[in-house]
């Protein structure tokens, strides 16, 4: 759906490739239609591949080197920008993450862990180069499918275009639709040019991004590299998940996680994407003994202190470099959750903070129910110990398919280590380190307002 929206947003007013038609075009044969029909399924089962993209931008051709992990899908690229500089970019369907250049890391096919921010694809683009890259990335993400496409349908829609040689391999070039189905598409299907070798491997992919020339992607299948580092950064959701059932032991552990928190407190580090190119950070504590979160938050609007309790939250601007041990007495702006206008000041930071508060309960959960409702998404490792990344419903959560919940939980050694929240601008994170500390002395007026 994200890919469909991206294509619709771009308009694809020129993607028919009509200006580049070949006079030698003819209908495809049955064998050629079958080859095209199996291409996307073949790609999904392929190893990650190096690629070179040629983007037409304001009358010039910009060359971008990158790597594509078909299974995620994930694009990792080093993009030239003004002044001879570069930026590193990661893209998944719907989202782009960027950071300052690290040529050494890119050469090693390694993804730096920090310094990234995110933006929405297309709507968050601020330059013609970003827009063109977004369109091309969205197109690349249409190139995999779990099942082969319909050869009979492609026999009607596709045409053979020409023969050629790419990287020493003989190829046949075809004009065929962008293979994403949508019931409300207006007008003819957008098209692309696909160049396939005799084995059915895609060697070149070309689309019209609205410029005079076609954008092209060459798949450099002979380039060898270690693909282990081709995983999305945390802001894009981290490593690939494979939702499965939780076993009885893990269900028992999950059933006790929230109850164990009821008498605990923890230090918290927040990372929350809040807008195109904007990431809020926060540090502080969550005290489930008094159901209080107390943090110092920094974002594009400045620095503030945040107090939250089940009945509401309060904020005050701060010029302190560190979180004050004792909250200031005055200046707080309070928001009771029962107020009609509470939603106006309730953003992704507050959403994640309240989910942290909800991760405590007086009684253990039902292990049997959790065995049915929870999903094990993947298993990471930290300090030699397994970290189970799971989903399970908390009262009030909307129903969701496995792997599609708004929240994920990292559990290790019977404790909650991290809460992830899938938001519009990427994956937010609250990392927890358990620590006993004195209860926060909340000013009386604030306490009365927020519960």
CSV table of C-alpha atoms in Angstrom, one decimal:
chain,number,residue,atom,x,y,z
A,1,UNK,CA,0.0,0.0,0.0
A,2,UNK,CA,2.9,2.4,0.8
A,3,UNK,CA,4.3,1.8,-2.7
A,4,UNK,CA,1.0,2.4,-4.3
A,5,UNK,CA,0.6,5.7,-2.4
A,6,UNK,CA,4.1,6.7,-3.4
A,7,UNK,CA,3.4,6.1,-7.1
A,8,UNK,CA,0.1,7.9,-6.9
A,9,UNK,CA,1.8,10.9,-5.1
A,10,UNK,CA,4.5,11.1,-7.7
A,11,UNK,CA,1.8,11.3,-10.4
A,12,UNK,CA,3.6,9.2,-12.9
A,13,UNK,CA,2.5,11.6,-15.5
A,14,UNK,CA,5.2,10.5,-17.9
A,15,UNK,CA,5.9,7.0,-16.7
A,16,UNK,CA,4.4,5.4,-19.8
A,17,UNK,CA,7.9,5.7,-21.3
A,18,UNK,CA,6.1,6.7,-24.5
A,19,UNK,CA,8.8,9.1,-25.6
A,20,UNK,CA,11.3,6.2,-25.7
A,21,UNK,CA,9.4,3.7,-27.8
A,22,UNK,CA,11.4,1.5,-30.2
A,23,UNK,CA,10.3,1.0,-33.7
A,24,UNK,CA,11.3,-2.7,-33.4
A,25,UNK,CA,8.8,-3.4,-30.6
A,26,UNK,CA,6.6,-6.5,-31.0
A,27,UNK,CA,4.4,-8.6,-28.8
A,28,UNK,CA,6.1,-11.0,-26.4
A,29,UNK,CA,6.2,-14.7,-27.0
A,30,UNK,CA,4.8,-17.2,-24.4
A,31,UNK,CA,8.4,-18.0,-23.3
A,32,UNK,CA,9.2,-14.3,-22.8
A,33,UNK,CA,5.9,-13.7,-20.9
A,34,UNK,CA,6.8,-16.5,-18.6
A,35,UNK,CA,10.3,-15.1,-18.1
A,36,UNK,CA,8.8,-11.7,-17.1
A,37,UNK,CA,6.2,-13.3,-14.9
A,38,UNK,CA,8.8,-15.1,-12.8
A,39,UNK,CA,11.1,-12.1,-12.5
A,40,UNK,CA,9.7,-10.6,-9.2
A,41,UNK,CA,9.5,-14.0,-7.5
A,42,UNK,CA,13.1,-14.7,-8.6
A,43,UNK,CA,14.2,-11.4,-7.2
A,44,UNK,CA,12.7,-12.1,-3.8
A,45,UNK,CA,14.8,-15.3,-3.5
A,46,UNK,CA,18.0,-13.6,-4.7
A,47,UNK,CA,21.0,-12.5,-2.7
A,48,UNK,CA,21.4,-8.8,-2.0
A,49,UNK,CA,22.9,-7.0,-5.0
A,50,UNK,CA,25.1,-4.0,-5.7
A,51,UNK,CA,23.6,-1.4,-8.1
A,52,UNK,CA,24.3,1.8,-9.8
A,53,UNK,CA,21.5,4.3,-10.4
A,54,UNK,CA,21.5,7.1,-13.0
A,55,UNK,CA,19.1,9.8,-12.1
A,56,UNK,CA,18.1,12.7,-14.4
A,57,UNK,CA,17.9,15.8,-12.2
A,58,UNK,CA,17.5,19.3,-13.6
A,59,UNK,CA,19.2,18.5,-16.9
A,60,UNK,CA,22.1,16.5,-15.4
A,61,UNK,CA,22.6,12.8,-14.8
A,62,UNK,CA,23.5,12.0,-11.1
A,63,UNK,CA,25.1,8.7,-10.5
A,64,UNK,CA,24.4,7.0,-7.2
A,65,UNK,CA,26.0,3.7,-6.0
A,66,UNK,CA,24.1,1.5,-3.7
A,67,UNK,CA,23.0,-1.9,-2.5
A,68,UNK,CA,19.6,-3.5,-2.5
A,69,UNK,CA,18.5,-6.2,0.0
A,70,UNK,CA,15.5,-7.8,-1.8
A,71,UNK,CA,14.0,-9.5,1.2
A,72,UNK,CA,13.5,-6.4,3.4
A,73,UNK,CA,13.3,-4.6,1.0
A,74,UNK,CA,16.1,-2.1,1.8
A,75,UNK,CA,18.1,0.3,-0.4
A,76,UNK,CA,21.4,1.6,1.0
A,77,UNK,CA,23.1,4.3,-1.1
A,78,UNK,CA,25.8,7.0,-1.0
A,79,UNK,CA,24.2,10.0,-2.7
A,80,UNK,CA,26.2,13.0,-4.2
A,81,UNK,CA,25.0,16.3,-3.0
A,82,UNK,CA,26.0,20.0,-3.6
A,83,UNK,CA,29.6,21.0,-3.1
A,84,UNK,CA,31.0,17.6,-4.0
A,85,UNK,CA,29.8,16.1,-0.8
A,86,UNK,CA,27.8,12.9,-0.2
A,87,UNK,CA,25.2,11.6,2.2
A,88,UNK,CA,24.3,8.1,3.2
A,89,UNK,CA,20.7,7.1,2.7
A,90,UNK,CA,18.7,4.1,3.7
A,91,UNK,CA,15.2,3.6,2.2
A,92,UNK,CA,12.4,1.2,3.0
A,93,UNK,CA,8.9,1.4,1.6
A,94,UNK,CA,7.5,4.8,2.7
A,95,UNK,CA,10.5,6.1,4.7
A,96,UNK,CA,14.0,7.5,4.0
A,97,UNK,CA,16.7,7.8,6.6
A,98,UNK,CA,19.8,10.0,6.0
A,99,UNK,CA,23.0,11.0,7.7
A,100,UNK,CA,26.3,12.6,7.1
A,101,UNK,CA,28.7,10.8,4.8
A,102,UNK,CA,30.9,7.9,5.9
A,103,UNK,CA,32.7,6.7,2.9
A,104,UNK,CA,34.7,4.1,4.7
A,105,UNK,CA,31.6,2.5,6.2
A,106,UNK,CA,29.8,2.5,2.8
A,107,UNK,CA,32.9,0.9,1.2
A,108,UNK,CA,32.7,-1.9,3.8
A,109,UNK,CA,28.9,-2.2,3.2
A,110,UNK,CA,28.6,-1.2,6.9
A,111,UNK,CA,25.8,1.0,8.2
A,112,UNK,CA,26.8,3.5,10.9
A,113,UNK,CA,24.6,3.2,14.0
A,114,UNK,CA,24.0,6.8,14.9
A,115,UNK,CA,23.5,10.2,13.3
A,116,UNK,CA,20.4,9.2,11.3
A,117,UNK,CA,17.1,11.0,10.9
A,118,UNK,CA,14.1,10.1,8.9
A,119,UNK,CA,11.5,11.6,6.5
A,120,UNK,CA,8.5,10.5,4.6
A,121,UNK,CA,9.1,9.4,1.1
A,122,UNK,CA,8.1,12.0,-1.5
A,123,UNK,CA,6.1,14.3,0.8
A,124,UNK,CA,9.2,14.9,2.9
A,125,UNK,CA,11.5,15.5,0.0
A,126,UNK,CA,13.0,19.0,-0.2
A,127,UNK,CA,15.1,18.9,-3.4
A,128,UNK,CA,14.6,17.7,-6.9
A,129,UNK,CA,17.3,15.1,-6.3
A,130,UNK,CA,15.4,13.7,-3.2
A,131,UNK,CA,12.2,13.6,-5.1
A,132,UNK,CA,13.7,11.7,-8.0
A,133,UNK,CA,15.5,9.3,-5.7
A,134,UNK,CA,12.2,8.7,-3.8
A,135,UNK,CA,10.4,7.8,-7.1
A,136,UNK,CA,13.1,5.5,-8.2
A,137,UNK,CA,13.4,3.8,-4.8
A,138,UNK,CA,9.6,3.3,-4.7
A,139,UNK,CA,9.8,1.7,-8.1
A,140,UNK,CA,12.6,-0.6,-7.0
A,141,UNK,CA,10.4,-1.8,-4.1
A,142,UNK,CA,7.8,-3.1,-6.7
A,143,UNK,CA,10.3,-5.6,-8.0
A,144,UNK,CA,9.7,-8.5,-5.6
A,145,UNK,CA,6.7,-10.7,-5.1
A,146,UNK,CA,6.0,-13.9,-3.1
A,147,UNK,CA,4.4,-15.5,-6.2
A,148,UNK,CA,4.9,-15.3,-9.9
A,149,UNK,CA,2.9,-12.8,-11.9
A,150,UNK,CA,0.3,-13.9,-14.4
A,151,UNK,CA,2.1,-14.7,-17.7
A,152,UNK,CA,-1.2,-14.4,-19.7
A,153,UNK,CA,-1.8,-10.9,-18.4
A,154,UNK,CA,1.8,-9.9,-19.3
A,155,UNK,CA,1.5,-11.5,-22.7
A,156,UNK,CA,-1.3,-8.9,-23.3
A,157,UNK,CA,0.4,-5.9,-21.7
A,158,UNK,CA,4.1,-6.3,-22.4
A,159,UNK,CA,6.1,-5.8,-25.5
A,160,UNK,CA,9.6,-7.0,-26.6
A,161,UNK,CA,11.7,-4.0,-27.3
A,162,UNK,CA,15.3,-4.9,-28.3
A,163,UNK,CA,18.4,-7.0,-27.7
A,164,UNK,CA,21.5,-5.7,-26.0
A,165,UNK,CA,24.6,-6.4,-23.9
A,166,UNK,CA,24.9,-5.4,-20.3
A,167,UNK,CA,28.0,-6.3,-18.3
A,168,UNK,CA,29.0,-8.8,-21.0
A,169,UNK,CA,25.6,-10.6,-20.8
A,170,UNK,CA,23.1,-10.8,-23.6
A,171,UNK,CA,19.8,-9.3,-22.5
A,172,UNK,CA,16.3,-8.8,-23.9
A,173,UNK,CA,14.6,-5.5,-23.1
A,174,UNK,CA,10.8,-5.4,-22.4
A,175,UNK,CA,8.3,-2.7,-21.9
A,176,UNK,CA,5.8,-3.8,-19.2
A,177,UNK,CA,3.6,-2.4,-16.5
A,178,UNK,CA,4.9,-1.5,-13.0
A,179,UNK,CA,3.6,-4.6,-11.3
A,180,UNK,CA,1.6,-3.2,-8.4
A,181,UNK,CA,-2.1,-3.7,-8.5
A,182,UNK,CA,-4.5,-1.1,-7.3
A,183,UNK,CA,-8.3,-1.1,-7.8
A,184,UNK,CA,-8.7,2.7,-7.9
A,185,UNK,CA,-5.9,3.5,-10.4
A,186,UNK,CA,-7.0,6.0,-13.0
A,187,UNK,CA,-5.8,5.8,-16.6
A,188,UNK,CA,-3.2,3.4,-18.0
A,189,UNK,CA,-0.9,1.5,-15.8
A,190,UNK,CA,2.6,3.1,-15.3
A,191,UNK,CA,5.2,1.3,-17.3
A,192,UNK,CA,8.9,0.5,-17.0
A,193,UNK,CA,11.6,-1.0,-19.1
A,194,UNK,CA,13.0,-4.4,-17.9
A,195,UNK,CA,16.2,-5.9,-19.3
A,196,UNK,CA,16.6,-9.6,-18.5
A,197,UNK,CA,19.4,-12.0,-19.2
A,198,UNK,CA,18.9,-15.6,-20.4
A,199,UNK,CA,18.5,-16.9,-16.9
A,200,UNK,CA,15.7,-14.4,-16.1
A,201,UNK,CA,17.9,-12.2,-13.9
A,202,UNK,CA,17.1,-8.5,-14.0
A,203,UNK,CA,20.1,-6.6,-15.3
A,204,UNK,CA,18.6,-3.1,-15.9
A,205,UNK,CA,15.4,-1.3,-14.8
A,206,UNK,CA,14.3,2.0,-16.3
A,207,UNK,CA,11.5,4.3,-15.4
A,208,UNK,CA,10.4,7.8,-16.3
A,209,UNK,CA,10.5,10.1,-13.3
A,210,UNK,CA,9.2,13.1,-15.2
A,211,UNK,CA,12.5,14.2,-16.7
A,212,UNK,CA,13.5,14.2,-20.4
A,213,UNK,CA,15.6,11.1,-19.9
A,214,UNK,CA,14.7,7.8,-18.2
A,215,UNK,CA,16.1,7.0,-14.7
A,216,UNK,CA,18.1,3.7,-14.8
A,217,UNK,CA,19.2,1.1,-12.3
A,218,UNK,CA,21.9,-1.4,-13.3
A,219,UNK,CA,22.1,-4.5,-11.1
A,220,UNK,CA,25.8,-5.4,-10.7
A,221,UNK,CA,25.4,-9.0,-10.1
A,222,UNK,CA,29.1,-9.9,-10.5
A,223,UNK,CA,30.1,-7.6,-7.7
A,224,UNK,CA,30.9,-9.6,-4.6
A,225,UNK,CA,30.4,-8.2,-1.1
A,226,UNK,CA,29.4,-9.3,2.4
A,227,UNK,CA,25.7,-8.5,2.8
A,228,UNK,CA,25.6,-9.0,6.6
A,229,UNK,CA,25.5,-5.3,7.2
A,230,UNK,CA,22.5,-4.6,5.0
A,231,UNK,CA,19.9,-4.1,7.7
A,232,UNK,CA,17.7,-1.1,8.4
A,233,UNK,CA,18.8,1.3,11.1
A,234,UNK,CA,16.7,1.3,14.3
A,235,UNK,CA,14.7,4.3,13.1
A,236,UNK,CA,13.5,2.3,10.2
A,237,UNK,CA,12.6,-0.7,12.3
A,238,UNK,CA,15.9,-2.5,12.7
A,239,UNK,CA,16.6,-6.1,11.4
A,240,UNK,CA,14.0,-8.1,9.5
A,241,UNK,CA,11.3,-9.7,11.5
A,242,UNK,CA,9.7,-13.2,10.9
A,243,UNK,CA,6.6,-13.4,13.1
A,244,UNK,CA,6.1,-16.7,14.8
A,245,UNK,CA,4.5,-18.3,17.8
A,246,UNK,CA,5.9,-18.0,21.3
A,247,UNK,CA,6.7,-21.2,23.2
A,248,UNK,CA,5.4,-22.0,26.7
A,249,UNK,CA,8.5,-20.8,28.5
A,250,UNK,CA,8.5,-17.4,26.7
A,251,UNK,CA,4.8,-17.0,27.3
A,252,UNK,CA,5.4,-17.6,31.1
A,253,UNK,CA,8.1,-14.9,31.0
A,254,UNK,CA,5.9,-12.4,29.1
A,255,UNK,CA,3.1,-13.0,31.5
A,256,UNK,CA,5.2,-11.9,34.4
A,257,UNK,CA,7.1,-8.9,32.8
A,258,UNK,CA,4.5,-6.2,33.7
A,259,UNK,CA,3.8,-7.6,37.1
A,260,UNK,CA,7.5,-7.6,37.9
A,261,UNK,CA,7.7,-3.9,37.0
A,262,UNK,CA,5.0,-2.9,39.5
A,263,UNK,CA,7.5,-2.4,42.2
A,264,UNK,CA,10.4,-1.2,40.1
A,265,UNK,CA,11.9,1.9,38.6
A,266,UNK,CA,14.1,2.4,35.6
A,267,UNK,CA,16.3,4.9,33.8
A,268,UNK,CA,15.0,5.7,30.3
A,269,UNK,CA,16.6,6.9,27.0
A,270,UNK,CA,14.2,8.0,24.3
A,271,UNK,CA,14.7,8.3,20.6
A,272,UNK,CA,11.5,9.5,18.7
A,273,UNK,CA,11.2,10.6,15.1
A,274,UNK,CA,8.8,13.5,15.2
A,275,UNK,CA,8.9,15.0,11.7
A,276,UNK,CA,10.8,15.0,8.4
A,277,UNK,CA,14.4,15.2,9.4
A,278,UNK,CA,13.5,15.7,13.1
A,279,UNK,CA,14.4,13.2,15.9
A,280,UNK,CA,13.5,14.0,19.5
A,281,UNK,CA,15.7,12.6,22.3
A,282,UNK,CA,14.9,12.3,25.9
A,283,UNK,CA,16.4,10.9,29.1
A,284,UNK,CA,15.0,10.4,32.6
A,285,UNK,CA,13.1,7.8,34.6
A,286,UNK,CA,10.0,5.8,34.8
A,287,UNK,CA,8.8,4.9,38.3
A,288,UNK,CA,6.1,2.3,38.3
A,289,UNK,CA,5.8,2.5,42.1
A,290,UNK,CA,4.1,5.9,41.7
A,291,UNK,CA,3.2,5.6,38.0
A,292,UNK,CA,5.4,8.6,37.2
A,293,UNK,CA,7.6,9.4,34.2
A,294,UNK,CA,10.0,12.3,34.5
A,295,UNK,CA,12.2,13.2,31.5
A,296,UNK,CA,14.2,16.0,29.8
A,297,UNK,CA,13.2,16.1,26.1
A,298,UNK,CA,15.0,17.8,23.3
A,299,UNK,CA,13.5,18.4,19.8
A,300,UNK,CA,13.2,21.0,17.1
A,301,UNK,CA,11.2,23.2,19.5
A,302,UNK,CA,13.9,23.3,22.2
A,303,UNK,CA,14.3,21.6,25.5
A,304,UNK,CA,11.6,20.8,28.0
A,305,UNK,CA,10.9,18.8,31.1
A,306,UNK,CA,8.1,16.3,30.9
A,307,UNK,CA,6.1,14.8,33.8
A,308,UNK,CA,3.5,12.2,33.1
A,309,UNK,CA,1.1,10.3,35.3
A,310,UNK,CA,-2.0,8.3,34.3
A,311,UNK,CA,-4.3,11.3,34.6
A,312,UNK,CA,-2.2,13.7,32.4
A,313,UNK,CA,1.1,15.3,31.7
A,314,UNK,CA,2.9,18.6,32.3
A,315,UNK,CA,5.7,20.4,30.5
A,316,UNK,CA,8.0,23.3,31.2
A,317,UNK,CA,10.8,24.8,29.2
A,318,UNK,CA,14.3,24.3,30.6
A,319,UNK,CA,17.8,25.6,30.0
A,320,UNK,CA,19.4,23.0,32.3
A,321,UNK,CA,21.9,20.7,30.5
A,322,UNK,CA,20.8,17.8,32.7
A,323,UNK,CA,17.5,16.6,34.2
A,324,UNK,CA,17.1,18.4,37.5
A,325,UNK,CA,16.9,15.9,40.4
A,326,UNK,CA,14.0,17.9,41.9
A,327,UNK,CA,11.4,19.3,39.4
A,328,UNK,CA,11.0,23.1,39.5
A,329,UNK,CA,8.0,24.3,41.4
A,330,UNK,CA,6.6,26.8,38.9
A,331,UNK,CA,6.0,27.3,35.2
A,332,UNK,CA,4.4,24.0,34.4
A,333,UNK,CA,1.8,23.7,31.6
A,334,UNK,CA,-0.5,20.9,32.6
A,335,UNK,CA,-2.8,18.8,30.4
A,336,UNK,CA,-5.3,16.4,31.9
A,337,UNK,CA,-6.1,13.5,29.6
A,338,UNK,CA,-9.8,14.1,30.2
A,339,UNK,CA,-9.6,17.6,28.7
A,340,UNK,CA,-11.1,18.1,25.3
A,341,UNK,CA,-7.9,19.7,23.9
A,342,UNK,CA,-5.5,17.2,25.4
A,343,UNK,CA,-4.9,15.7,21.9
A,344,UNK,CA,-3.6,19.0,20.6
A,345,UNK,CA,-0.4,18.7,22.6
A,346,UNK,CA,-0.2,14.9,22.7
A,347,UNK,CA,2.5,13.8,20.2
A,348,UNK,CA,4.6,10.7,19.6
A,349,UNK,CA,6.8,11.4,22.6
A,350,UNK,CA,3.8,11.4,24.9
A,351,UNK,CA,2.5,8.3,23.2
A,352,UNK,CA,5.7,6.4,23.9
A,353,UNK,CA,5.9,7.7,27.5
A,354,UNK,CA,2.4,6.5,28.2
A,355,UNK,CA,3.1,3.1,26.8
A,356,UNK,CA,6.0,2.8,29.2
A,357,UNK,CA,3.7,3.7,32.1
A,358,UNK,CA,1.3,0.9,30.9
A,359,UNK,CA,4.1,-1.7,31.1
A,360,UNK,CA,3.3,-2.4,34.8
A,361,UNK,CA,0.4,-4.4,36.3
A,362,UNK,CA,-0.6,-5.5,39.7
A,363,UNK,CA,-1.1,-9.1,38.7
A,364,UNK,CA,0.7,-11.4,36.2
A,365,UNK,CA,-1.0,-12.0,32.8
A,366,UNK,CA,-2.4,-15.3,31.6
A,367,UNK,CA,0.4,-17.3,30.0
A,368,UNK,CA,-2.1,-19.4,28.1
A,369,UNK,CA,-3.7,-16.3,26.5
A,370,UNK,CA,-0.3,-14.8,25.7
A,371,UNK,CA,0.8,-18.0,24.0
A,372,UNK,CA,-2.1,-17.5,21.6
A,373,UNK,CA,-1.9,-13.7,21.2
A,374,UNK,CA,1.8,-12.9,21.4
A,375,UNK,CA,4.2,-13.2,18.5
A,376,UNK,CA,8.0,-13.7,18.5
A,377,UNK,CA,9.4,-11.4,15.8
A,378,UNK,CA,13.1,-12.2,16.0
A,379,UNK,CA,15.8,-13.0,18.5
A,380,UNK,CA,18.7,-10.6,19.0
A,381,UNK,CA,21.7,-10.9,21.3
A,382,UNK,CA,23.2,-8.5,23.9
A,383,UNK,CA,26.1,-9.4,26.2
A,384,UNK,CA,25.9,-13.0,25.2
A,385,UNK,CA,22.2,-13.2,26.3
A,386,UNK,CA,19.2,-13.7,23.9
A,387,UNK,CA,16.9,-10.7,23.5
A,388,UNK,CA,13.4,-11.7,22.5
A,389,UNK,CA,11.7,-9.1,20.3
A,390,UNK,CA,7.9,-9.7,20.7
A,391,UNK,CA,4.5,-8.3,20.3
A,392,UNK,CA,1.6,-8.8,22.7
A,393,UNK,CA,-1.6,-6.9,23.2
A,394,UNK,CA,-2.1,-4.6,26.1
A,395,UNK,CA,-5.7,-3.6,27.1
A,396,UNK,CA,-7.0,-1.1,24.7
A,397,UNK,CA,-4.7,-2.0,21.8
A,398,UNK,CA,-6.3,-2.2,18.3
A,399,UNK,CA,-6.3,-5.7,16.8
A,400,UNK,CA,-3.4,-6.2,14.4
A,401,UNK,CA,-1.9,-9.0,12.3
A,402,UNK,CA,1.3,-10.6,13.6
A,403,UNK,CA,4.2,-8.2,12.9
A,404,UNK,CA,2.0,-5.2,12.4
A,405,UNK,CA,1.4,-4.0,15.9
A,406,UNK,CA,2.2,-0.4,16.8
A,407,UNK,CA,4.4,-1.6,19.7
A,408,UNK,CA,7.2,-4.1,20.1
A,409,UNK,CA,8.9,-5.2,23.3
A,410,UNK,CA,12.5,-6.4,23.8
A,411,UNK,CA,12.7,-8.8,26.7
A,412,UNK,CA,15.9,-10.3,28.1
A,413,UNK,CA,16.6,-12.2,31.4
A,414,UNK,CA,12.9,-11.9,32.3
A,415,UNK,CA,13.0,-8.1,32.1
A,416,UNK,CA,11.7,-5.5,29.7
A,417,UNK,CA,14.7,-3.8,28.1
A,418,UNK,CA,13.1,-1.7,25.4
A,419,UNK,CA,9.8,-0.5,24.0
A,420,UNK,CA,9.5,0.3,20.3
A,421,UNK,CA,6.7,2.3,18.8
A,422,UNK,CA,6.0,2.3,15.1
A,423,UNK,CA,5.1,5.9,14.2
A,424,UNK,CA,4.5,7.9,11.0
A,425,UNK,CA,8.1,9.0,10.7
A,426,UNK,CA,9.8,5.8,11.8
A,427,UNK,CA,10.4,3.6,14.8
A,428,UNK,CA,10.6,5.3,18.2
A,429,UNK,CA,12.5,3.6,21.0
A,430,UNK,CA,12.6,3.7,24.8
A,431,UNK,CA,15.5,1.8,26.3
A,432,UNK,CA,15.3,0.8,29.9
A,433,UNK,CA,17.9,0.2,32.6
A,434,UNK,CA,16.5,-0.9,35.9
A,435,UNK,CA,17.7,1.2,38.9
A,436,UNK,CA,16.3,1.9,42.3
A,437,UNK,CA,16.1,5.6,43.1
A,438,UNK,CA,14.1,8.0,45.3
A,439,UNK,CA,10.6,8.9,44.2
A,440,UNK,CA,10.3,12.1,42.3
A,441,UNK,CA,8.9,15.0,44.3
A,442,UNK,CA,6.2,16.4,42.0
A,443,UNK,CA,4.9,19.9,42.8
A,444,UNK,CA,1.5,19.7,44.5
A,445,UNK,CA,-0.3,21.8,41.9
A,446,UNK,CA,1.1,19.6,39.1
A,447,UNK,CA,0.2,16.4,40.9
A,448,UNK,CA,-3.3,17.6,41.4
A,449,UNK,CA,-3.7,18.3,37.7
A,450,UNK,CA,-2.2,15.1,36.3
A,451,UNK,CA,-3.3,12.5,38.8
